[in-house]
Coordinates of C-alpha atoms in Angstrom, one line a residue:
M1053 CA 81.0 35.1 143.0
P1054 CA 83.4 32.1 142.6
D1055 CA 82.1 28.8 141.4
T1056 CA 81.4 26.1 143.9
Q1057 CA 84.1 24.0 142.2
P1058 CA 86.4 26.4 140.4
D1059 CA 88.4 25.3 137.4
P1060 CA 91.8 24.3 138.8
Q1061 CA 93.6 25.8 135.8
S1062 CA 92.1 29.2 136.3
K1063 CA 93.4 31.9 138.6
P1064 CA 91.0 32.8 141.4
E1065 CA 88.9 35.9 141.0
P1066 CA 90.6 39.0 142.7
K1067 CA 88.8 40.4 145.7
S1068 CA 86.2 43.0 144.9
S1069 CA 87.5 46.4 144.1
L1070 CA 86.2 49.6 142.4
E1071 CA 88.4 49.0 139.3
L1072 CA 85.2 48.9 137.4
G1073 CA 83.9 50.3 134.1
V1074 CA 80.4 51.5 133.5
I1075 CA 78.1 51.1 130.5
G1076 CA 74.7 52.6 130.1
N1077 CA 72.1 54.3 127.9
G1078 CA 69.9 56.6 130.1
S1079 CA 67.6 53.8 131.0
V1080 CA 69.8 51.4 132.8
A1081 CA 73.5 51.0 133.6
A1082 CA 75.9 48.2 134.6
L1083 CA 79.3 47.9 136.2
I1084 CA 81.9 45.6 134.8
D1085 CA 85.1 44.4 136.4
G1086 CA 88.5 44.0 134.9
R1087 CA 87.8 40.5 133.6
G1088 CA 84.6 41.6 131.8
R1089 CA 82.3 40.3 134.5
I1090 CA 79.1 42.2 135.0
V1091 CA 78.9 42.6 138.8
W1092 CA 76.3 45.2 139.3
C1093 CA 73.1 46.1 137.4
C1094 CA 69.7 47.1 138.7
L1095 CA 66.7 46.3 136.6
P1096 CA 64.5 47.7 135.1
R1097 CA 66.0 51.0 136.2
F1098 CA 68.8 52.5 138.3
D1099 CA 66.9 52.1 141.6
G1100 CA 65.4 48.7 140.8
D1101 CA 66.2 45.3 142.2
A1102 CA 69.9 44.5 141.9
S1103 CA 69.6 41.6 139.5
F1104 CA 73.4 41.5 139.2
C1105 CA 74.7 42.1 142.7
A1106 CA 77.9 40.1 143.0
L1107 CA 79.7 43.3 144.0
L1108 CA 77.8 43.2 147.3
S1109 CA 78.3 39.5 148.1
P1110 CA 74.8 37.9 147.7
Q1111 CA 73.8 34.9 149.8
C1112 CA 72.9 33.0 146.7
E1113 CA 75.6 31.9 144.3
G1114 CA 75.7 34.1 141.2
G1115 CA 74.5 37.7 140.7
D1116 CA 76.9 38.1 137.8
W1117 CA 77.4 37.5 134.1
S1118 CA 80.9 36.3 133.2
I1119 CA 82.7 35.3 130.1
E1120 CA 85.4 33.1 131.6
L1121 CA 88.5 32.2 129.6
E1122 CA 90.0 28.9 130.6
D1123 CA 93.5 29.1 132.0
I1124 CA 93.4 32.9 132.0
D1125 CA 96.7 34.7 132.4
R1126 CA 96.0 38.4 132.1
A1127 CA 93.4 40.9 131.1
E1128 CA 93.3 44.4 129.6
Q1129 CA 90.5 46.9 129.3
H1130 CA 89.6 50.2 127.6
Y1131 CA 86.8 52.2 126.3
M1132 CA 86.4 52.8 122.6
P1133 CA 87.5 56.4 122.4
N1134 CA 84.8 59.0 123.1
T1135 CA 82.1 56.4 123.8
A1136 CA 80.5 54.4 126.5
V1137 CA 81.4 51.1 124.8
L1138 CA 83.8 49.0 126.9
V1139 CA 86.3 46.5 125.5
T1140 CA 87.9 43.8 127.6
R1141 CA 90.5 41.4 126.3
L1142 CA 91.4 38.2 128.1
Y1143 CA 94.5 36.1 127.3
D1144 CA 95.5 32.6 128.4
H1145 CA 98.8 31.0 129.1
H1146 CA 99.0 29.5 125.6
G1147 CA 98.7 32.7 123.5
S1148 CA 94.9 32.4 122.9
G1149 CA 92.6 35.3 123.6
V1150 CA 89.1 36.7 123.4
E1151 CA 87.7 40.2 123.1
I1152 CA 84.5 41.2 124.8
V1153 CA 82.6 44.3 123.7
D1154 CA 80.0 45.5 126.1
Y1155 CA 77.5 48.3 125.5
M1156 CA 73.9 49.4 125.9
P1157 CA 72.3 50.7 122.7
R1158 CA 71.6 54.4 122.6
F1159 CA 70.9 56.3 119.4
R1160 CA 68.2 58.3 117.7
T1161 CA 65.8 56.6 115.4
R1162 CA 62.3 57.4 114.1
G1163 CA 62.4 60.8 115.8
R1164 CA 63.1 59.5 119.3
F1165 CA 65.9 57.9 121.3
Y1166 CA 66.2 54.1 121.3
H1167 CA 67.6 53.2 124.7
P1168 CA 66.0 50.0 125.9
V1169 CA 66.6 48.1 129.1
L1170 CA 69.2 45.9 127.3
I1171 CA 72.7 44.7 127.6
A1172 CA 74.6 43.7 124.4
R1173 CA 77.8 41.7 124.4
R1174 CA 80.0 40.5 121.6
V1175 CA 82.8 38.0 122.2
R1176 CA 85.2 37.1 119.5
P1177 CA 88.5 35.1 119.3
I1178 CA 91.6 37.2 118.9
G1179 CA 94.2 34.5 118.7
G1180 CA 94.8 30.8 119.1
S1181 CA 92.0 28.5 120.3
P1182 CA 90.4 30.1 123.3
R1183 CA 88.0 28.0 125.4
I1184 CA 85.4 29.9 127.3
R1185 CA 82.5 29.4 129.6
V1186 CA 79.5 31.8 129.7
R1187 CA 77.8 32.1 133.1
L1188 CA 74.6 34.3 133.2
R1189 CA 73.3 34.2 136.8
P1190 CA 71.0 37.0 137.7
L1191 CA 69.3 36.9 141.1
C1192 CA 66.0 38.3 142.5
K1193 CA 65.2 40.4 145.6
Y1194 CA 68.7 41.7 146.2
G1195 CA 70.4 38.4 146.0
S1196 CA 68.0 36.3 148.1
E1197 CA 66.5 34.2 145.3
V1198 CA 67.4 32.4 142.1
P1199 CA 64.9 33.5 139.4
H1200 CA 62.6 31.1 137.6
F1201 CA 63.6 30.7 133.9
T1202 CA 62.6 28.9 130.8
A1203 CA 64.8 28.0 127.9
G1204 CA 64.4 27.6 124.1
S1205 CA 67.0 26.6 121.6
N1206 CA 68.6 30.0 121.4
H1207 CA 67.0 32.0 124.2
I1208 CA 66.5 32.0 127.9
R1209 CA 63.7 33.9 129.7
F1210 CA 64.4 35.1 133.3
L1211 CA 61.5 36.0 135.6
L1212 CA 63.2 38.7 137.6
D1213 CA 61.7 40.9 140.3
G1214 CA 59.3 43.2 138.4
V1215 CA 60.7 42.5 135.0
V1216 CA 61.1 39.6 132.5
Q1217 CA 64.4 39.7 130.6
R1218 CA 65.2 37.5 127.6
L1219 CA 68.7 36.4 126.5
T1220 CA 68.9 35.8 122.8
S1221 CA 72.2 34.4 121.5
D1222 CA 73.8 32.4 118.7
V1223 CA 75.3 30.2 121.3
A1224 CA 73.0 27.2 122.2
S1225 CA 71.1 28.0 125.4
T1226 CA 72.1 24.7 127.0
M1227 CA 75.7 25.9 126.9
I1228 CA 74.8 29.0 128.8
E1229 CA 72.2 27.5 131.1
R1230 CA 74.7 24.8 132.4
G1231 CA 77.8 26.9 132.1
L1232 CA 79.5 24.4 129.8
P1233 CA 83.0 25.2 128.4
F1234 CA 83.4 25.4 124.6
F1235 CA 86.0 26.5 122.0
L1236 CA 85.2 29.9 120.7
E1237 CA 85.8 29.6 116.9
K1238 CA 83.8 32.5 115.7
P1239 CA 82.2 35.6 117.2
A1240 CA 79.4 35.0 119.7
H1241 CA 76.6 37.5 120.3
F1242 CA 74.4 38.0 123.4
V1243 CA 71.3 40.2 123.7
F1244 CA 69.8 40.5 127.2
G1245 CA 66.8 42.6 127.0
P1246 CA 63.0 42.9 126.9
D1247 CA 61.0 39.7 126.7
E1248 CA 60.4 40.1 123.0
T1249 CA 61.3 38.0 120.0
L1250 CA 64.4 39.4 118.3
T1251 CA 63.4 40.1 114.7
E1252 CA 66.9 39.7 113.3
S1253 CA 69.9 37.5 114.2
P1254 CA 71.8 38.5 117.3
A1255 CA 74.8 39.2 115.1
D1256 CA 72.9 41.6 112.8
F1257 CA 71.3 43.3 115.8
I1258 CA 74.6 43.9 117.5
H1259 CA 76.3 45.0 114.3
H1260 CA 73.9 47.8 113.6
T1261 CA 73.1 48.9 117.2
L1262 CA 76.8 48.9 118.0
E1263 CA 77.6 51.1 115.0
N1264 CA 74.7 53.5 115.8
T1265 CA 75.7 53.7 119.5
L1266 CA 79.3 54.5 118.6
T1267 CA 78.1 57.2 116.2
Y1268 CA 75.8 58.7 118.9
W1269 CA 78.5 58.9 121.5
R1270 CA 81.1 60.3 119.1
E1271 CA 78.7 63.0 117.9
W1272 CA 77.8 63.8 121.5
V1273 CA 81.4 64.2 122.5
R1274 CA 82.2 66.2 119.3
N1275 CA 79.7 68.8 120.4
L1276 CA 81.4 69.3 123.9
S1277 CA 83.3 72.5 124.5
V1278 CA 86.4 71.0 126.0
P1279 CA 89.4 73.0 127.1
Y1280 CA 92.9 72.4 125.6
E1281 CA 94.4 70.4 128.4
W1282 CA 93.2 67.1 130.0
Q1283 CA 90.6 66.4 127.2
E1284 CA 90.5 62.6 127.7
P1285 CA 89.8 62.8 131.5
I1286 CA 87.1 65.5 130.9
I1287 CA 85.4 63.5 128.1
R1288 CA 85.4 60.4 130.2
A1289 CA 83.9 62.3 133.2
A1290 CA 81.3 63.9 131.0
I1291 CA 80.2 60.6 129.5
T1292 CA 80.0 59.1 133.0
L1293 CA 77.8 62.0 134.2
K1294 CA 75.5 61.5 131.2
L1295 CA 75.1 57.8 132.1
C1296 CA 73.8 58.8 135.5
Q1297 CA 70.7 60.6 134.2
Y1298 CA 67.5 58.7 134.0
E1299 CA 66.2 60.1 130.8
A1300 CA 62.5 59.1 131.2
T1301 CA 62.1 61.7 133.9
G1302 CA 65.3 63.8 133.8
A1303 CA 66.5 62.7 137.3
I1304 CA 70.2 62.4 137.9
V1305 CA 71.4 59.8 140.5
A1306 CA 74.3 60.6 142.8
A1307 CA 75.9 57.2 142.0
L1308 CA 74.8 53.9 140.5
T1309 CA 75.4 51.8 143.6
T1310 CA 74.3 51.4 147.2
S1311 CA 76.3 50.7 150.3
I1312 CA 79.9 50.8 149.1
P1313 CA 81.3 51.9 152.5
E1314 CA 83.1 55.3 152.8
S1315 CA 85.9 53.5 154.5
A1316 CA 86.5 49.9 155.7
N1317 CA 84.0 48.6 158.2
S1318 CA 82.8 52.1 158.9
G1319 CA 79.0 51.5 158.6
R1320 CA 78.9 54.6 156.4
N1321 CA 77.0 52.7 153.8
W1322 CA 74.3 54.6 151.9
D1323 CA 72.0 54.1 148.9
Y1324 CA 72.9 56.7 146.3
R1325 CA 70.6 55.5 143.5
Y1326 CA 68.4 58.6 143.9
C1327 CA 68.3 62.2 142.8
W1328 CA 69.7 64.7 145.3
L1329 CA 68.7 68.1 144.0
R1330 CA 72.1 69.4 145.1
D1331 CA 74.2 66.7 143.5
A1332 CA 72.2 66.8 140.3
A1333 CA 72.5 70.6 140.1
F1334 CA 76.3 70.2 140.4
T1335 CA 76.2 67.7 137.5
V1336 CA 74.0 70.1 135.4
R1337 CA 76.3 73.0 136.0
A1338 CA 79.4 71.0 135.0
L1339 CA 77.8 69.7 131.8
N1340 CA 76.5 73.2 131.0
R1341 CA 80.1 74.4 131.1
L1342 CA 80.9 71.8 128.4
G1343 CA 78.0 72.9 126.3
A1344 CA 75.9 69.7 127.0
T1345 CA 72.8 71.7 127.9
R1346 CA 70.2 69.0 127.2
S1347 CA 70.8 67.4 130.6
M1348 CA 69.9 70.8 132.2
E1349 CA 66.6 71.0 130.3
E1350 CA 65.7 67.4 131.3
Y1351 CA 66.6 68.1 134.9
I1352 CA 64.6 71.2 135.1
R1353 CA 61.6 69.2 133.7
Y1354 CA 62.2 66.7 136.5
V1355 CA 62.2 69.4 139.2
F1356 CA 59.2 71.2 138.0
N1357 CA 57.2 68.0 137.7
L1358 CA 58.5 67.0 141.1
V1359 CA 57.3 70.1 143.0
A1360 CA 54.2 71.0 140.9
S1361 CA 51.7 69.7 143.5
D1362 CA 53.6 70.7 146.7
G1363 CA 52.1 74.1 147.1
D1364 CA 54.1 76.1 149.7
N1365 CA 55.5 73.1 151.4
E1366 CA 59.3 72.9 151.9
I1367 CA 61.2 70.7 149.5
G1368 CA 63.2 67.7 150.6
P1369 CA 66.8 67.1 149.5
V1370 CA 66.4 63.8 147.7
F1371 CA 63.8 62.1 145.6
G1372 CA 63.2 58.9 143.7
I1373 CA 64.0 58.9 140.0
T1374 CA 60.3 58.7 139.2
F1375 CA 59.3 61.5 141.6
E1376 CA 59.0 59.4 144.8
H1377 CA 59.0 61.8 147.8
K1378 CA 59.5 59.1 150.5
L1379 CA 62.5 56.7 150.3
P1380 CA 62.2 54.6 153.5
E1381 CA 65.5 53.1 154.4
T1382 CA 65.8 49.4 155.1
Q1383 CA 68.7 46.9 155.5
V1384 CA 69.0 43.9 153.2
A1385 CA 70.2 40.7 155.0
S1386 CA 70.6 38.8 151.7
L1387 CA 73.6 40.9 150.7
A1388 CA 76.7 40.7 153.0
G1389 CA 78.1 43.9 151.4
Y1390 CA 81.2 45.1 149.6
R1391 CA 83.9 42.7 150.7
G1392 CA 81.4 41.6 153.3
M1393 CA 81.3 45.0 154.9
G1394 CA 77.6 45.5 155.5
P1395 CA 75.1 46.7 156.1
V1396 CA 73.5 47.0 152.7
R1397 CA 70.8 49.6 152.7
V1398 CA 68.0 50.2 150.2
G1399 CA 66.3 53.6 150.4
N1400 CA 67.8 56.7 152.1
D1401 CA 66.3 58.4 155.2
A1402 CA 67.9 61.7 154.0
W1403 CA 64.5 62.3 152.4
R1404 CA 63.2 63.1 155.9
Q1405 CA 65.9 65.9 156.4
R1406 CA 65.8 69.6 155.9
Q1407 CA 68.7 70.7 153.7
N1408 CA 68.2 74.4 153.0
D1409 CA 70.7 74.7 150.2
V1410 CA 68.5 72.8 147.8
Y1411 CA 66.6 75.9 146.7
G1412 CA 69.7 77.7 145.6
S1413 CA 70.9 74.5 143.9
V1414 CA 67.8 74.4 141.7
V1415 CA 67.9 78.1 140.8
L1416 CA 71.7 78.0 140.0
A1417 CA 71.2 74.9 137.8
S1418 CA 68.3 76.6 136.0
A1419 CA 69.7 80.1 135.5
Q1420 CA 71.4 79.4 132.2
I1421 CA 68.2 78.7 130.4
F1422 CA 67.3 82.4 130.6
F1423 CA 70.6 83.6 129.1
D1424 CA 71.7 80.8 126.6
R1425 CA 70.6 81.7 123.1
R1426 CA 71.4 78.3 121.7
L1427 CA 68.5 76.7 123.5
E1428 CA 65.4 75.7 121.6
H1429 CA 63.1 76.4 124.5
P1430 CA 64.7 79.3 126.6
G1431 CA 63.4 80.3 129.9
N1432 CA 60.4 82.8 130.0
E1433 CA 58.3 84.5 132.5
L1434 CA 56.3 81.3 133.3
T1435 CA 59.6 79.5 134.0
F1436 CA 60.7 82.4 136.2
R1437 CA 57.5 82.4 138.2
R1438 CA 58.1 78.7 139.0
L1439 CA 61.6 79.4 140.1
E1440 CA 60.4 82.3 142.3
R1441 CA 58.8 79.7 144.5
M1442 CA 62.3 78.3 145.2
G1443 CA 63.3 81.8 146.1
E1444 CA 60.4 82.4 148.5
L1445 CA 61.2 79.1 150.2
A1446 CA 64.8 80.0 150.4
L1447 CA 64.0 83.3 152.2
R1448 CA 61.8 81.4 154.6
V1449 CA 64.4 78.8 155.7
A1450 CA 67.7 80.6 155.0
E1451 CA 68.5 81.2 158.7
T1452 CA 66.9 78.1 160.2
P1453 CA 68.8 75.0 161.4
D1454 CA 69.2 72.1 158.9
A1455 CA 71.2 68.9 158.4
G1456 CA 73.5 70.7 156.0
L1457 CA 75.4 69.7 152.9
W1458 CA 76.8 66.7 154.7
E1459 CA 73.5 65.3 155.9
Y1460 CA 74.3 65.1 159.6
R1461 CA 71.8 62.6 161.2
G1462 CA 72.4 63.6 164.8
R1463 CA 72.6 67.4 164.9
A1464 CA 71.3 70.5 163.2
A1465 CA 72.6 74.1 162.9
V1466 CA 72.3 77.2 160.7
H1467 CA 75.0 76.1 158.2
T1468 CA 76.8 78.8 156.4
Y1469 CA 76.8 77.0 153.1
S1470 CA 73.0 76.4 153.3
A1471 CA 72.4 80.1 154.1
A1472 CA 74.7 81.3 151.3
M1473 CA 72.9 79.1 148.8
C1474 CA 69.6 80.6 149.8
W1475 CA 71.3 84.0 149.2
A1476 CA 72.4 82.7 145.8
A1477 CA 68.8 81.8 144.9
C1478 CA 67.7 85.4 145.6
D1479 CA 70.7 86.9 143.8
R1480 CA 70.2 84.8 140.6
L1481 CA 66.5 85.6 140.6
A1482 CA 67.3 89.3 140.5
H1483 CA 69.6 88.8 137.5
I1484 CA 67.0 86.7 135.7
A1485 CA 64.2 89.2 136.4
T1486 CA 66.5 91.9 135.0
E1487 CA 67.1 89.8 131.8
L1488 CA 63.3 89.4 131.4
G1489 CA 62.6 93.1 131.9
L1490 CA 60.6 92.4 135.1
D1491 CA 61.9 95.5 137.0
D1492 CA 59.7 95.2 140.1
R1493 CA 60.8 91.6 140.6
A1494 CA 64.4 92.4 140.0
R1495 CA 64.3 95.1 142.7
Y1496 CA 62.6 92.8 145.1
W1497 CA 65.0 90.0 144.8
H1498 CA 68.0 92.3 144.7
D1499 CA 67.0 94.0 148.0
E1500 CA 66.3 90.6 149.7
A1501 CA 69.7 89.3 148.5
V1502 CA 71.5 92.3 149.8
A1503 CA 69.9 92.1 153.2
L1504 CA 70.4 88.3 153.6
H1505 CA 74.0 88.7 152.5
A1506 CA 74.7 91.1 155.3
R1507 CA 73.1 88.9 157.9
I1508 CA 75.1 85.9 156.8
E1509 CA 78.4 87.8 156.8
A1510 CA 77.8 89.0 160.3
R1511 CA 77.1 85.5 161.7
A1512 CA 79.4 83.3 159.6
W1513 CA 82.6 85.3 160.1
N1514 CA 84.6 84.4 163.2
E1515 CA 86.8 87.3 164.1
K1516 CA 88.8 85.4 166.6
L1517 CA 89.7 82.7 164.2
G1518 CA 90.0 85.0 161.2
T1519 CA 88.0 82.7 159.0
F1520 CA 84.5 82.0 157.8
V1521 CA 83.1 79.1 159.8
D1522 CA 80.7 76.2 159.1
A1523 CA 77.7 77.5 161.0
Y1524 CA 76.3 80.7 162.5
D1525 CA 78.5 81.7 165.5
G1526 CA 80.5 78.5 165.0
E1527 CA 84.1 77.6 165.6
H1528 CA 84.7 74.9 163.0
L1529 CA 85.7 74.6 159.4
D1530 CA 84.3 72.4 156.7
A1531 CA 85.1 72.1 153.0
S1532 CA 81.8 73.7 151.8
L1533 CA 83.2 77.1 152.7
L1534 CA 85.5 76.7 149.7
L1535 CA 82.4 77.3 147.5
L1536 CA 81.7 80.8 148.8
A1537 CA 83.7 82.4 146.0
D1538 CA 82.4 80.0 143.4
I1539 CA 78.8 81.0 144.0
G1540 CA 79.7 84.7 144.1
F1541 CA 79.0 85.2 147.8
V1542 CA 82.5 86.6 148.3
N1543 CA 85.3 87.7 145.9
A1544 CA 88.0 85.0 145.6
M1545 CA 90.7 87.6 146.3
D1546 CA 89.0 88.9 149.5
P1547 CA 91.5 88.4 152.3
R1548 CA 88.8 86.7 154.4
F1549 CA 88.3 84.1 151.7
I1550 CA 92.1 83.5 151.2
A1551 CA 92.5 83.1 155.0
T1552 CA 89.6 80.6 155.0
V1553 CA 91.1 78.6 152.2
D1554 CA 94.5 78.5 153.9
A1555 CA 92.9 77.4 157.2
I1556 CA 90.9 74.7 155.5
G1557 CA 94.0 73.4 153.8
E1558 CA 95.9 73.2 157.1
A1559 CA 93.0 71.7 159.1
L1560 CA 91.4 69.3 156.6
G1561 CA 94.3 68.6 154.3
R1562 CA 96.1 65.2 154.3
G1563 CA 98.9 65.5 151.8
D1564 CA 97.2 66.1 148.4
Y1565 CA 93.8 65.1 149.7
L1566 CA 91.1 67.0 151.6
F1567 CA 88.6 65.8 154.1
R1568 CA 85.1 67.4 154.1
Y1569 CA 85.4 67.8 157.9
I1570 CA 87.3 66.1 160.7
A1571 CA 85.1 66.6 163.7
P1572 CA 83.4 63.4 164.8
D1573 CA 79.9 62.9 163.5
D1574 CA 77.2 60.2 164.1
F1575 CA 79.7 57.5 163.0
G1576 CA 82.9 58.8 164.6
A1577 CA 85.7 60.7 162.8
P1578 CA 85.9 60.4 159.0
E1579 CA 88.8 58.2 157.7
T1580 CA 88.8 59.0 154.0
S1581 CA 89.1 62.1 151.9
F1582 CA 86.1 63.3 150.0
N1583 CA 87.1 63.6 146.3
I1584 CA 85.0 66.6 145.4
C1585 CA 86.3 68.5 148.4
T1586 CA 89.9 67.9 147.1
F1587 CA 88.8 69.4 143.7
W1588 CA 87.1 72.3 145.5
F1589 CA 90.3 73.0 147.3
I1590 CA 92.2 72.8 143.9
E1591 CA 89.8 75.4 142.4
A1592 CA 90.1 77.6 145.4
L1593 CA 93.9 77.6 145.2
A1594 CA 93.7 78.5 141.6
A1595 CA 91.1 81.3 142.2
T1596 CA 93.4 82.8 144.9
G1597 CA 96.5 82.8 142.7
R1598 CA 98.2 79.5 143.7
R1599 CA 97.9 77.9 140.2
E1600 CA 101.1 75.9 140.3
R1601 CA 100.2 74.2 143.5
A1602 CA 96.7 73.7 142.2
R1603 CA 98.0 72.1 139.0
M1604 CA 100.2 69.7 141.0
M1605 CA 97.3 68.6 143.2
F1606 CA 95.1 68.2 140.1
E1607 CA 97.6 66.0 138.3
H1608 CA 97.9 63.9 141.5
M1609 CA 94.1 63.4 141.5
L1610 CA 94.1 62.4 137.9
A1611 CA 96.6 59.7 138.7
Q1612 CA 94.2 58.4 141.4
R1613 CA 91.5 57.5 138.9
N1614 CA 90.8 53.9 138.3
P1615 CA 92.3 52.2 135.2
L1616 CA 89.2 53.4 133.2
G1617 CA 89.4 57.0 134.3
L1618 CA 86.6 56.8 136.9
L1619 CA 86.3 57.9 140.5
S1620 CA 84.3 56.8 143.5
E1621 CA 83.3 59.1 146.4
D1622 CA 86.3 58.8 148.7
I1623 CA 90.0 57.9 148.7
A1624 CA 92.1 56.6 151.6
P1625 CA 95.1 58.9 151.8
A1626 CA 97.3 56.2 153.1
N1627 CA 97.2 54.0 150.0
G1628 CA 95.0 55.7 147.4
E1629 CA 92.3 53.0 147.6
H1630 CA 88.8 54.0 146.3
W1631 CA 85.9 53.9 148.7
G1632 CA 82.3 55.0 148.6
N1633 CA 79.6 54.6 146.0
F1634 CA 80.6 54.4 142.4
P1635 CA 80.9 56.1 139.9
Q1636 CA 80.3 59.2 142.0
T1637 CA 78.8 62.2 140.1
Y1638 CA 80.3 64.6 142.6
S1639 CA 83.8 63.4 141.9
M1640 CA 83.5 63.5 138.1
V1641 CA 82.0 67.0 138.4
G1642 CA 84.9 68.1 140.5
L1643 CA 87.3 66.8 137.9
I1644 CA 85.6 68.6 135.1
Q1645 CA 85.4 72.0 136.9
A1646 CA 88.9 71.9 138.2
A1647 CA 90.3 71.0 134.8
M1648 CA 88.4 73.8 133.1
R1649 CA 89.6 76.3 135.6
L1650 CA 93.2 75.2 135.3
S1651 CA 93.6 74.5 131.6
R1652 CA 95.4 76.8 129.2
R1653 CA 93.1 78.4 126.7
W1654 CA 93.1 77.1 123.1
E1655 CA 94.2 80.5 121.9
D1656 CA 97.2 80.6 124.2
A1657 CA 98.2 77.0 123.5
L1658 CA 98.3 77.0 119.7

């Protein structure tokens, strides 16, 4: 938020945009704008109170942490290669400059991961005599209150909502508390973390945790199985997906924000800081393709813990990151919203919905553990029996109405994608049972899959239109039909699938973008393209032999990423502006999978 009396020599802050970077460590994450200002961070976890909420226009002044360079002229920003460490450089009109390094520590020590709820910042001069001001202004209760704080000579304690955070710095606390400007003559260090006394100087703490964090990320990336082409975008997408997993439980959030509208003033503002079983499964499958299988193992642990006590009850589509089954949705009056475009919602009533594809999502995300010989704890018969429960539920609900992949709030139908994912659950269980030598179970699941497949084909194919349709006996298209070949329901070269792909491109395409559907829903007709749908269309084009067109569309989508290589949920075709929650796991998954399908093989390239 701008100061009440801004420095007349400084340029005004640009309007909010999604040209943001993300830092994180598996416990917490923060979004940082192009001038190095932390504008979003929930504490003490992804779905906690938004202590830094400037992105959503709080009623109280603050909700940010800025390092302001007096008389600023320009800024530049990049990640340290193959890491989640962000570097921002600010320059003034006189040739002076500062470099801000932002990260959250993550590395292995004493046999476990060290990833505290902590933000570390180092600011150093890089030329001339820069004069800076440090403003640390967290808020409480989604921007409605200024927290109580106490200050010592070199620390400030903030009593936030549900957590106490301590800033320890080698800058005098009075300078920070009052936002006083000073000449930066040597590096300054800031550690904002648990309310504990730092046992070493901030400079020493940042020196060794930064080096260890850089080493961790570089080793993690080095173990990825990346294709020959587009390595940098894939690596950045993979790191971003990793940052969206809450490691304490294994849950993977759909995005780190709430209520960034899908389009301007649309009211399509939702809280995505929770674990959708479908979205998380997509993330797991993308990371599996890169060889990052630990996320799969953690996610499976989350799912099994989640449903352990549910008996034969159906499973909802979305849960809290610490296994909450109910996520009551409320509106927050203390936040005006992104660019003032409220409402801001906390919670998500999608937990009340039936979305039948979730069973197939869980089984598909889990299947690799039974076949991957690299894993320390491969799947066994006990794991299979747990997954069979997903299959039984899939059979029960496969041909019953649901809200579908797109979470319609005002209507229900037997959605083709949901039914096909229930078939996929049965099909994969048959393969897993065969691998385990459980012949009776293999026959059972095979027979159920064959029978279900025939029923879906009969009801989801529209002979008059000559395409598959979005729901049983329906007449409409939606982008989820592009996944029928990916999940193995139909061969990609089947003329019926090719016809469906072509029809979707014509009906839902807008230039090089694709809408998920165009029929009006509870909020009217969609106005922005859905990024993962564009990537699905790119994959479908490649699978059906149109690789050159697919590559052209893919290169176009790469060019739409923000300056740090990240994507939100939606893009406005008219001007390429990003909309929707950020960073969106769906979008980063789509990028990875399309790149891996399109890239030349290493052996062909070298």
